[in-house]
XYZ file of C-alpha atoms in Angstrom:
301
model
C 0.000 0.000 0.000
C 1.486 3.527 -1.248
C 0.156 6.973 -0.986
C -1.237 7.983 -3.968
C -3.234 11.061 -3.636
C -34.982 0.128 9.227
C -35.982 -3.253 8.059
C -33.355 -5.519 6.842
C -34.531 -5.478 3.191
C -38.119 -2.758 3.103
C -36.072 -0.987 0.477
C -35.273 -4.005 -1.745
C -39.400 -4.769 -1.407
C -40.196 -0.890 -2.275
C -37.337 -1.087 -5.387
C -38.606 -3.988 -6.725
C -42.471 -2.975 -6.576
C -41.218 0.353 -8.712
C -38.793 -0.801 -11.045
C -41.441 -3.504 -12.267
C -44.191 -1.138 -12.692
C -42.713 2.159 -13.995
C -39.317 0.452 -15.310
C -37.442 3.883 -14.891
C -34.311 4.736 -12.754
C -33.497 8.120 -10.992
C -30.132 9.503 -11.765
C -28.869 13.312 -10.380
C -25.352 13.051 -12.499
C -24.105 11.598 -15.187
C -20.684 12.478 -17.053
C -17.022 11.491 -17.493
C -15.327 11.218 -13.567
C -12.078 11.484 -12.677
C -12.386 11.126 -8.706
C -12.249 7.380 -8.663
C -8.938 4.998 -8.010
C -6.479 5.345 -10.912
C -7.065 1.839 -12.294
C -10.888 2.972 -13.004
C -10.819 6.541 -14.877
C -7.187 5.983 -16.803
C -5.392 9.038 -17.831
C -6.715 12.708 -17.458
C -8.799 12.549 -20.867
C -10.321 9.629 -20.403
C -11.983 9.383 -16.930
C -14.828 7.205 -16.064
C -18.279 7.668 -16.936
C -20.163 7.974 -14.218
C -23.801 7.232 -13.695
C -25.115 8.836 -10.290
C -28.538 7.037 -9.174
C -30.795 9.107 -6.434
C -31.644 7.491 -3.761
C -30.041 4.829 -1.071
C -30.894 2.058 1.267
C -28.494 3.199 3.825
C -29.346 6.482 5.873
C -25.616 7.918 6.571
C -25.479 10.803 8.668
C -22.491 11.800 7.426
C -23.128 11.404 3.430
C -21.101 13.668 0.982
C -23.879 13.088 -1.581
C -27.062 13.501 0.744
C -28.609 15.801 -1.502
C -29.115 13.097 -3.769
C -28.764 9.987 -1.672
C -31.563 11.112 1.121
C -33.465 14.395 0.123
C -33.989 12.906 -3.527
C -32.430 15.185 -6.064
C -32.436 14.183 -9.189
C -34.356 13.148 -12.269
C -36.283 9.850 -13.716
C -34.775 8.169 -16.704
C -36.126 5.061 -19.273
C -34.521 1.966 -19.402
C -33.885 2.849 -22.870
C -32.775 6.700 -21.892
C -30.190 4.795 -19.621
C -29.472 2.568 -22.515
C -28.242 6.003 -24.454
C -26.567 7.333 -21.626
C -24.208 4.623 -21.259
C -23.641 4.229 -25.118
C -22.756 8.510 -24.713
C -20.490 8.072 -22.217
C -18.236 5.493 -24.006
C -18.243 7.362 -27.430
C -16.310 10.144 -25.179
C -13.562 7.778 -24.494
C -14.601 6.788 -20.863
C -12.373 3.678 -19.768
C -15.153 2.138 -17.784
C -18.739 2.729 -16.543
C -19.224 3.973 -13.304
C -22.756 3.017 -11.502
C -22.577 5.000 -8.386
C -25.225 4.081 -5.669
C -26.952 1.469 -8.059
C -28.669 -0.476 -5.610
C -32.073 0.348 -5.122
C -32.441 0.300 -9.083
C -30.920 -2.944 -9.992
C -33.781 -4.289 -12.114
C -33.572 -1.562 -14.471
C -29.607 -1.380 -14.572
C -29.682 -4.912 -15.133
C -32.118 -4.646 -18.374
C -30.397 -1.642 -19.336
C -27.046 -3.054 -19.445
C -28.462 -6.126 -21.373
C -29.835 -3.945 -23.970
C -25.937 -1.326 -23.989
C -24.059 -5.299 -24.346
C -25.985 -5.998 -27.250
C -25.741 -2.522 -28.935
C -21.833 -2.310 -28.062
C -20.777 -1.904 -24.725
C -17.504 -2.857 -24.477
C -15.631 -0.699 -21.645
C -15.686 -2.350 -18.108
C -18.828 -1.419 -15.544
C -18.005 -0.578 -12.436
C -20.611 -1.558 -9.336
C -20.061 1.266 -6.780
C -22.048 0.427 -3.811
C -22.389 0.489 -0.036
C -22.298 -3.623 -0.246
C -25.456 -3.604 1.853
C -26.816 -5.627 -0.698
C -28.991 -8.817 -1.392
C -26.892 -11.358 -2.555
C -30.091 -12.328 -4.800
C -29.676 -9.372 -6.636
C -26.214 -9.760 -7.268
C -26.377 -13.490 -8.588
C -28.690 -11.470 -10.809
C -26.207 -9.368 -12.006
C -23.531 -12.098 -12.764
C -21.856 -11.360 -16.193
C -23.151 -7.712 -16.549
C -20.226 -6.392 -13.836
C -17.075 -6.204 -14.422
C -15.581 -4.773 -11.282
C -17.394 -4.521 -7.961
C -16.615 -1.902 -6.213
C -17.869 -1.850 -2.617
C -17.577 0.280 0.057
C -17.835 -1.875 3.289
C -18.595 0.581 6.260
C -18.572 -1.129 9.097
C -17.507 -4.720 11.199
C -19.713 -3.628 14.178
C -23.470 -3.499 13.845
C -24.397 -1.296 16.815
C -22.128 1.414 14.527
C -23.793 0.678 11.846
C -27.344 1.274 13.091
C -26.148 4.524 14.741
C -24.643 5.907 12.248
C -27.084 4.261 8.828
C -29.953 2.794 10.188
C -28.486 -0.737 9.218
C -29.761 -3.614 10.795
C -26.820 -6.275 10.728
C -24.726 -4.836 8.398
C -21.467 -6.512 8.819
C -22.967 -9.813 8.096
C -25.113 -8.591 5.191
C -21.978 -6.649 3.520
C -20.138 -9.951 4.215
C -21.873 -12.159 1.989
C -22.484 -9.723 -0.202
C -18.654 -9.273 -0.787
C -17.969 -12.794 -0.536
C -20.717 -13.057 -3.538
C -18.966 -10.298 -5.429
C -15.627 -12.431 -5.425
C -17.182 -15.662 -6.411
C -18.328 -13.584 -9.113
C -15.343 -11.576 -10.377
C -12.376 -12.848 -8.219
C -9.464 -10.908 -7.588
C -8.484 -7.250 -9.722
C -6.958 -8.392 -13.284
C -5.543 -5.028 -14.932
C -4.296 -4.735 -17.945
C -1.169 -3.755 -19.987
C -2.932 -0.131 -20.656
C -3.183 -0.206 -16.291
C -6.758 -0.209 -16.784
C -9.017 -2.508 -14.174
C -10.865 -4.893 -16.776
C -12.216 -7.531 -14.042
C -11.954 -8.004 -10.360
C -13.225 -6.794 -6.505
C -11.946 -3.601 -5.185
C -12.974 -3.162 -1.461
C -13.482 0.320 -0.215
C -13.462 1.734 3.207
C -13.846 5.254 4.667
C -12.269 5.890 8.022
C -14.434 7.447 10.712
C -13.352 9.401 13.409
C -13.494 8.463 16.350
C -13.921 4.885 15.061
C -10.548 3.146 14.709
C -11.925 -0.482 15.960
C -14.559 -0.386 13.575
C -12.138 -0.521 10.475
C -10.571 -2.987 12.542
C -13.249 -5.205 12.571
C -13.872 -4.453 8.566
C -10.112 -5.394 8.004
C -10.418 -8.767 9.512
C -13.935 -9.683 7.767
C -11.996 -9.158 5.015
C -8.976 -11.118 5.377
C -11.235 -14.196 5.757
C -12.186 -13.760 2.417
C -8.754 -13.053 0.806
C -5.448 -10.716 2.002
C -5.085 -10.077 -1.921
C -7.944 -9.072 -2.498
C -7.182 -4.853 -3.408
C -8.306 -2.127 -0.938
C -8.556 1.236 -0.746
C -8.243 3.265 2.547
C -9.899 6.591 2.324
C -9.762 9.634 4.736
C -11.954 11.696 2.624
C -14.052 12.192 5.947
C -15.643 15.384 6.378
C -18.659 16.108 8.514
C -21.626 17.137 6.507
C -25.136 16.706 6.791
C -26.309 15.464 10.038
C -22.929 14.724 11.628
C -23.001 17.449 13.847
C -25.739 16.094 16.021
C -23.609 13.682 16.551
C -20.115 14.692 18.766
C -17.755 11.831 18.578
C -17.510 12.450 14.098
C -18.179 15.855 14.022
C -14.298 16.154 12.935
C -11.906 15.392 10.190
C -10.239 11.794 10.961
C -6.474 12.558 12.608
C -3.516 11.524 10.692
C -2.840 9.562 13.689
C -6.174 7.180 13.861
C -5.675 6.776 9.850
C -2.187 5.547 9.954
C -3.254 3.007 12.860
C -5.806 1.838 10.153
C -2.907 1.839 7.434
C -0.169 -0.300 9.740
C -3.588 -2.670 10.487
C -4.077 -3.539 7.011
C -0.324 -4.121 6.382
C -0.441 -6.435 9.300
C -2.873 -8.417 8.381
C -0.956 -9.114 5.096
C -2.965 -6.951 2.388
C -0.595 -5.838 0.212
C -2.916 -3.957 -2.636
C -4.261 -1.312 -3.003
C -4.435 2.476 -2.342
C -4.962 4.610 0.583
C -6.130 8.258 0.095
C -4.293 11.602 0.964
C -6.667 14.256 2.512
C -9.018 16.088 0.238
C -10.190 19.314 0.787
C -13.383 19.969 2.283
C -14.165 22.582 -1.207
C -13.985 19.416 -3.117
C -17.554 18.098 -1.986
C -19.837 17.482 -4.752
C -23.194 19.809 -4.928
C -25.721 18.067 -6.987
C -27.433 21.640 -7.008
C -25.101 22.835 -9.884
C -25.214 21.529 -13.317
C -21.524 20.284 -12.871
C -21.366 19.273 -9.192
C -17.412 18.444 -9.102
C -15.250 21.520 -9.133
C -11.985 19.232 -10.074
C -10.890 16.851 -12.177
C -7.802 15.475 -10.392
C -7.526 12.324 -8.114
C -6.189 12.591 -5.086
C -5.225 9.093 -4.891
C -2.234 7.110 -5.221
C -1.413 3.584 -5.751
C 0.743 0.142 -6.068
Protein backbone atom coordinates (compact mmCIF):
# COMPACT_ATOMS: atom_id res chain seq x y z
CA UNK A 1 0.00 0.00 0.00
CA UNK A 2 1.49 3.53 -1.25
CA UNK A 3 0.16 6.97 -0.99
CA UNK A 4 -1.24 7.98 -3.97
CA UNK A 5 -3.23 11.06 -3.64
CA UNK A 6 -34.98 0.13 9.23
CA UNK A 7 -35.98 -3.25 8.06
CA UNK A 8 -33.35 -5.52 6.84
CA UNK A 9 -34.53 -5.48 3.19
CA UNK A 10 -38.12 -2.76 3.10
CA UNK A 11 -36.07 -0.99 0.48
CA UNK A 12 -35.27 -4.00 -1.75
CA UNK A 13 -39.40 -4.77 -1.41
CA UNK A 14 -40.20 -0.89 -2.27
CA UNK A 15 -37.34 -1.09 -5.39
CA UNK A 16 -38.61 -3.99 -6.72
CA UNK A 17 -42.47 -2.97 -6.58
CA UNK A 18 -41.22 0.35 -8.71
CA UNK A 19 -38.79 -0.80 -11.05
CA UNK A 20 -41.44 -3.50 -12.27
CA UNK A 21 -44.19 -1.14 -12.69
CA UNK A 22 -42.71 2.16 -13.99
CA UNK A 23 -39.32 0.45 -15.31
CA UNK A 24 -37.44 3.88 -14.89
CA UNK A 25 -34.31 4.74 -12.75
CA UNK A 26 -33.50 8.12 -10.99
CA UNK A 27 -30.13 9.50 -11.76
CA UNK A 28 -28.87 13.31 -10.38
CA UNK A 29 -25.35 13.05 -12.50
CA UNK A 30 -24.11 11.60 -15.19
CA UNK A 31 -20.68 12.48 -17.05
CA UNK A 32 -17.02 11.49 -17.49
CA UNK A 33 -15.33 11.22 -13.57
CA UNK A 34 -12.08 11.48 -12.68
CA UNK A 35 -12.39 11.13 -8.71
CA UNK A 36 -12.25 7.38 -8.66
CA UNK A 37 -8.94 5.00 -8.01
CA UNK A 38 -6.48 5.35 -10.91
CA UNK A 39 -7.06 1.84 -12.29
CA UNK A 40 -10.89 2.97 -13.00
CA UNK A 41 -10.82 6.54 -14.88
CA UNK A 42 -7.19 5.98 -16.80
CA UNK A 43 -5.39 9.04 -17.83
CA UNK A 44 -6.72 12.71 -17.46
CA UNK A 45 -8.80 12.55 -20.87
CA UNK A 46 -10.32 9.63 -20.40
CA UNK A 47 -11.98 9.38 -16.93
CA UNK A 48 -14.83 7.20 -16.06
CA UNK A 49 -18.28 7.67 -16.94
CA UNK A 50 -20.16 7.97 -14.22
CA UNK A 51 -23.80 7.23 -13.69
CA UNK A 52 -25.11 8.84 -10.29
CA UNK A 53 -28.54 7.04 -9.17
CA UNK A 54 -30.79 9.11 -6.43
CA UNK A 55 -31.64 7.49 -3.76
CA UNK A 56 -30.04 4.83 -1.07
CA UNK A 57 -30.89 2.06 1.27
CA UNK A 58 -28.49 3.20 3.83
CA UNK A 59 -29.35 6.48 5.87
CA UNK A 60 -25.62 7.92 6.57
CA UNK A 61 -25.48 10.80 8.67
CA UNK A 62 -22.49 11.80 7.43
CA UNK A 63 -23.13 11.40 3.43
CA UNK A 64 -21.10 13.67 0.98
CA UNK A 65 -23.88 13.09 -1.58
CA UNK A 66 -27.06 13.50 0.74
CA UNK A 67 -28.61 15.80 -1.50
CA UNK A 68 -29.11 13.10 -3.77
CA UNK A 69 -28.76 9.99 -1.67
CA UNK A 70 -31.56 11.11 1.12
CA UNK A 71 -33.47 14.40 0.12
CA UNK A 72 -33.99 12.91 -3.53
CA UNK A 73 -32.43 15.18 -6.06
CA UNK A 74 -32.44 14.18 -9.19
CA UNK A 75 -34.36 13.15 -12.27
CA UNK A 76 -36.28 9.85 -13.72
CA UNK A 77 -34.78 8.17 -16.70
CA UNK A 78 -36.13 5.06 -19.27
CA UNK A 79 -34.52 1.97 -19.40
CA UNK A 80 -33.89 2.85 -22.87
CA UNK A 81 -32.77 6.70 -21.89
CA UNK A 82 -30.19 4.80 -19.62
CA UNK A 83 -29.47 2.57 -22.52
CA UNK A 84 -28.24 6.00 -24.45
CA UNK A 85 -26.57 7.33 -21.63
CA UNK A 86 -24.21 4.62 -21.26
CA UNK A 87 -23.64 4.23 -25.12
CA UNK A 88 -22.76 8.51 -24.71
CA UNK A 89 -20.49 8.07 -22.22
CA UNK A 90 -18.24 5.49 -24.01
CA UNK A 91 -18.24 7.36 -27.43
CA UNK A 92 -16.31 10.14 -25.18
CA UNK A 93 -13.56 7.78 -24.49
CA UNK A 94 -14.60 6.79 -20.86
CA UNK A 95 -12.37 3.68 -19.77
CA UNK A 96 -15.15 2.14 -17.78
CA UNK A 97 -18.74 2.73 -16.54
CA UNK A 98 -19.22 3.97 -13.30
CA UNK A 99 -22.76 3.02 -11.50
CA UNK A 100 -22.58 5.00 -8.39
CA UNK A 101 -25.23 4.08 -5.67
CA UNK A 102 -26.95 1.47 -8.06
CA UNK A 103 -28.67 -0.48 -5.61
CA UNK A 104 -32.07 0.35 -5.12
CA UNK A 105 -32.44 0.30 -9.08
CA UNK A 106 -30.92 -2.94 -9.99
CA UNK A 107 -33.78 -4.29 -12.11
CA UNK A 108 -33.57 -1.56 -14.47
CA UNK A 109 -29.61 -1.38 -14.57
CA UNK A 110 -29.68 -4.91 -15.13
CA UNK A 111 -32.12 -4.65 -18.37
CA UNK A 112 -30.40 -1.64 -19.34
CA UNK A 113 -27.05 -3.05 -19.44
CA UNK A 114 -28.46 -6.13 -21.37
CA UNK A 115 -29.83 -3.95 -23.97
CA UNK A 116 -25.94 -1.33 -23.99
CA UNK A 117 -24.06 -5.30 -24.35
CA UNK A 118 -25.99 -6.00 -27.25
CA UNK A 119 -25.74 -2.52 -28.94
CA UNK A 120 -21.83 -2.31 -28.06
CA UNK A 121 -20.78 -1.90 -24.72
CA UNK A 122 -17.50 -2.86 -24.48
CA UNK A 123 -15.63 -0.70 -21.65
CA UNK A 124 -15.69 -2.35 -18.11
CA UNK A 125 -18.83 -1.42 -15.54
CA UNK A 126 -18.01 -0.58 -12.44
CA UNK A 127 -20.61 -1.56 -9.34
CA UNK A 128 -20.06 1.27 -6.78
CA UNK A 129 -22.05 0.43 -3.81
CA UNK A 130 -22.39 0.49 -0.04
CA UNK A 131 -22.30 -3.62 -0.25
CA UNK A 132 -25.46 -3.60 1.85
CA UNK A 133 -26.82 -5.63 -0.70
CA UNK A 134 -28.99 -8.82 -1.39
CA UNK A 135 -26.89 -11.36 -2.55
CA UNK A 136 -30.09 -12.33 -4.80
CA UNK A 137 -29.68 -9.37 -6.64
CA UNK A 138 -26.21 -9.76 -7.27
CA UNK A 139 -26.38 -13.49 -8.59
CA UNK A 140 -28.69 -11.47 -10.81
CA UNK A 141 -26.21 -9.37 -12.01
CA UNK A 142 -23.53 -12.10 -12.76
CA UNK A 143 -21.86 -11.36 -16.19
CA UNK A 144 -23.15 -7.71 -16.55
CA UNK A 145 -20.23 -6.39 -13.84
CA UNK A 146 -17.07 -6.20 -14.42
CA UNK A 147 -15.58 -4.77 -11.28
CA UNK A 148 -17.39 -4.52 -7.96
CA UNK A 149 -16.62 -1.90 -6.21
CA UNK A 150 -17.87 -1.85 -2.62
CA UNK A 151 -17.58 0.28 0.06
CA UNK A 152 -17.84 -1.87 3.29
CA UNK A 153 -18.60 0.58 6.26
CA UNK A 154 -18.57 -1.13 9.10
CA UNK A 155 -17.51 -4.72 11.20
CA UNK A 156 -19.71 -3.63 14.18
CA UNK A 157 -23.47 -3.50 13.84
CA UNK A 158 -24.40 -1.30 16.81
CA UNK A 159 -22.13 1.41 14.53
CA UNK A 160 -23.79 0.68 11.85
CA UNK A 161 -27.34 1.27 13.09
CA UNK A 162 -26.15 4.52 14.74
CA UNK A 163 -24.64 5.91 12.25
CA UNK A 164 -27.08 4.26 8.83
CA UNK A 165 -29.95 2.79 10.19
CA UNK A 166 -28.49 -0.74 9.22
CA UNK A 167 -29.76 -3.61 10.80
CA UNK A 168 -26.82 -6.27 10.73
CA UNK A 169 -24.73 -4.84 8.40
CA UNK A 170 -21.47 -6.51 8.82
CA UNK A 171 -22.97 -9.81 8.10
CA UNK A 172 -25.11 -8.59 5.19
CA UNK A 173 -21.98 -6.65 3.52
CA UNK A 174 -20.14 -9.95 4.22
CA UNK A 175 -21.87 -12.16 1.99
CA UNK A 176 -22.48 -9.72 -0.20
CA UNK A 177 -18.65 -9.27 -0.79
CA UNK A 178 -17.97 -12.79 -0.54
CA UNK A 179 -20.72 -13.06 -3.54
CA UNK A 180 -18.97 -10.30 -5.43
CA UNK A 181 -15.63 -12.43 -5.42
CA UNK A 182 -17.18 -15.66 -6.41
CA UNK A 183 -18.33 -13.58 -9.11
CA UNK A 184 -15.34 -11.58 -10.38
CA UNK A 185 -12.38 -12.85 -8.22
CA UNK A 186 -9.46 -10.91 -7.59
CA UNK A 187 -8.48 -7.25 -9.72
CA UNK A 188 -6.96 -8.39 -13.28
CA UNK A 189 -5.54 -5.03 -14.93
CA UNK A 190 -4.30 -4.73 -17.94
CA UNK A 191 -1.17 -3.75 -19.99
CA UNK A 192 -2.93 -0.13 -20.66
CA UNK A 193 -3.18 -0.21 -16.29
CA UNK A 194 -6.76 -0.21 -16.78
CA UNK A 195 -9.02 -2.51 -14.17
CA UNK A 196 -10.86 -4.89 -16.78
CA UNK A 197 -12.22 -7.53 -14.04
CA UNK A 198 -11.95 -8.00 -10.36
CA UNK A 199 -13.23 -6.79 -6.51
CA UNK A 200 -11.95 -3.60 -5.18
CA UNK A 201 -12.97 -3.16 -1.46
CA UNK A 202 -13.48 0.32 -0.22
CA UNK A 203 -13.46 1.73 3.21
CA UNK A 204 -13.85 5.25 4.67
CA UNK A 205 -12.27 5.89 8.02
CA UNK A 206 -14.43 7.45 10.71
CA UNK A 207 -13.35 9.40 13.41
CA UNK A 208 -13.49 8.46 16.35
CA UNK A 209 -13.92 4.89 15.06
CA UNK A 210 -10.55 3.15 14.71
CA UNK A 211 -11.93 -0.48 15.96
CA UNK A 212 -14.56 -0.39 13.58
CA UNK A 213 -12.14 -0.52 10.48
CA UNK A 214 -10.57 -2.99 12.54
CA UNK A 215 -13.25 -5.20 12.57
CA UNK A 216 -13.87 -4.45 8.57
CA UNK A 217 -10.11 -5.39 8.00
CA UNK A 218 -10.42 -8.77 9.51
CA UNK A 219 -13.93 -9.68 7.77
CA UNK A 220 -12.00 -9.16 5.01
CA UNK A 221 -8.98 -11.12 5.38
CA UNK A 222 -11.24 -14.20 5.76
CA UNK A 223 -12.19 -13.76 2.42
CA UNK A 224 -8.75 -13.05 0.81
CA UNK A 225 -5.45 -10.72 2.00
CA UNK A 226 -5.08 -10.08 -1.92
CA UNK A 227 -7.94 -9.07 -2.50
CA UNK A 228 -7.18 -4.85 -3.41
CA UNK A 229 -8.31 -2.13 -0.94
CA UNK A 230 -8.56 1.24 -0.75
CA UNK A 231 -8.24 3.26 2.55
CA UNK A 232 -9.90 6.59 2.32
CA UNK A 233 -9.76 9.63 4.74
CA UNK A 234 -11.95 11.70 2.62
CA UNK A 235 -14.05 12.19 5.95
CA UNK A 236 -15.64 15.38 6.38
CA UNK A 237 -18.66 16.11 8.51
CA UNK A 238 -21.63 17.14 6.51
CA UNK A 239 -25.14 16.71 6.79
CA UNK A 240 -26.31 15.46 10.04
CA UNK A 241 -22.93 14.72 11.63
CA UNK A 242 -23.00 17.45 13.85
CA UNK A 243 -25.74 16.09 16.02
CA UNK A 244 -23.61 13.68 16.55
CA UNK A 245 -20.11 14.69 18.77
CA UNK A 246 -17.76 11.83 18.58
CA UNK A 247 -17.51 12.45 14.10
CA UNK A 248 -18.18 15.86 14.02
CA UNK A 249 -14.30 16.15 12.94
CA UNK A 250 -11.91 15.39 10.19
CA UNK A 251 -10.24 11.79 10.96
CA UNK A 252 -6.47 12.56 12.61
CA UNK A 253 -3.52 11.52 10.69
CA UNK A 254 -2.84 9.56 13.69
CA UNK A 255 -6.17 7.18 13.86
CA UNK A 256 -5.67 6.78 9.85
CA UNK A 257 -2.19 5.55 9.95
CA UNK A 258 -3.25 3.01 12.86
CA UNK A 259 -5.81 1.84 10.15
CA UNK A 260 -2.91 1.84 7.43
CA UNK A 261 -0.17 -0.30 9.74
CA UNK A 262 -3.59 -2.67 10.49
CA UNK A 263 -4.08 -3.54 7.01
CA UNK A 264 -0.32 -4.12 6.38
CA UNK A 265 -0.44 -6.43 9.30
CA UNK A 266 -2.87 -8.42 8.38
CA UNK A 267 -0.96 -9.11 5.10
CA UNK A 268 -2.96 -6.95 2.39
CA UNK A 269 -0.60 -5.84 0.21
CA UNK A 270 -2.92 -3.96 -2.64
CA UNK A 271 -4.26 -1.31 -3.00
CA UNK A 272 -4.43 2.48 -2.34
CA UNK A 273 -4.96 4.61 0.58
CA UNK A 274 -6.13 8.26 0.10
CA UNK A 275 -4.29 11.60 0.96
CA UNK A 276 -6.67 14.26 2.51
CA UNK A 277 -9.02 16.09 0.24
CA UNK A 278 -10.19 19.31 0.79
CA UNK A 279 -13.38 19.97 2.28
CA UNK A 280 -14.17 22.58 -1.21
CA UNK A 281 -13.98 19.42 -3.12
CA UNK A 282 -17.55 18.10 -1.99
CA UNK A 283 -19.84 17.48 -4.75
CA UNK A 284 -23.19 19.81 -4.93
CA UNK A 285 -25.72 18.07 -6.99
CA UNK A 286 -27.43 21.64 -7.01
CA UNK A 287 -25.10 22.83 -9.88
CA UNK A 288 -25.21 21.53 -13.32
CA UNK A 289 -21.52 20.28 -12.87
CA UNK A 290 -21.37 19.27 -9.19
CA UNK A 291 -17.41 18.44 -9.10
CA UNK A 292 -15.25 21.52 -9.13
CA UNK A 293 -11.98 19.23 -10.07
CA UNK A 294 -10.89 16.85 -12.18
CA UNK A 295 -7.80 15.47 -10.39
CA UNK A 296 -7.53 12.32 -8.11
CA UNK A 297 -6.19 12.59 -5.09
CA UNK A 298 -5.23 9.09 -4.89
CA UNK A 299 -2.23 7.11 -5.22
CA UNK A 300 -1.41 3.58 -5.75
CA UNK A 301 0.74 0.14 -6.07
Amino acid sequence: LRNYKSGKFLLWHKSKMANESKKVVKIAWFGKYFWEEPALIGNKEQGTGSIFFSGCNLHCVFCQNYQISQEGLGKFYSIEDLVNIILRLQKQGVVSIDLVTPTIWWQSIKQALILARKRGLKVPVIWNSNAYEDVFALKKMEGLVDVYLPDFKYGDDKIAWHYSRARDYSSIAFKAIKEMFSQVGLLKIGKDSIAKKGLIVRHLVLPHNVENSMRVLDLLAKISKDIHISLMSQYFPVYKAKEYPEINRRVTQEEFEKVLDYACSLGFRYGWFQEETDDSLFPDFQRKNPFREVISNFDHR
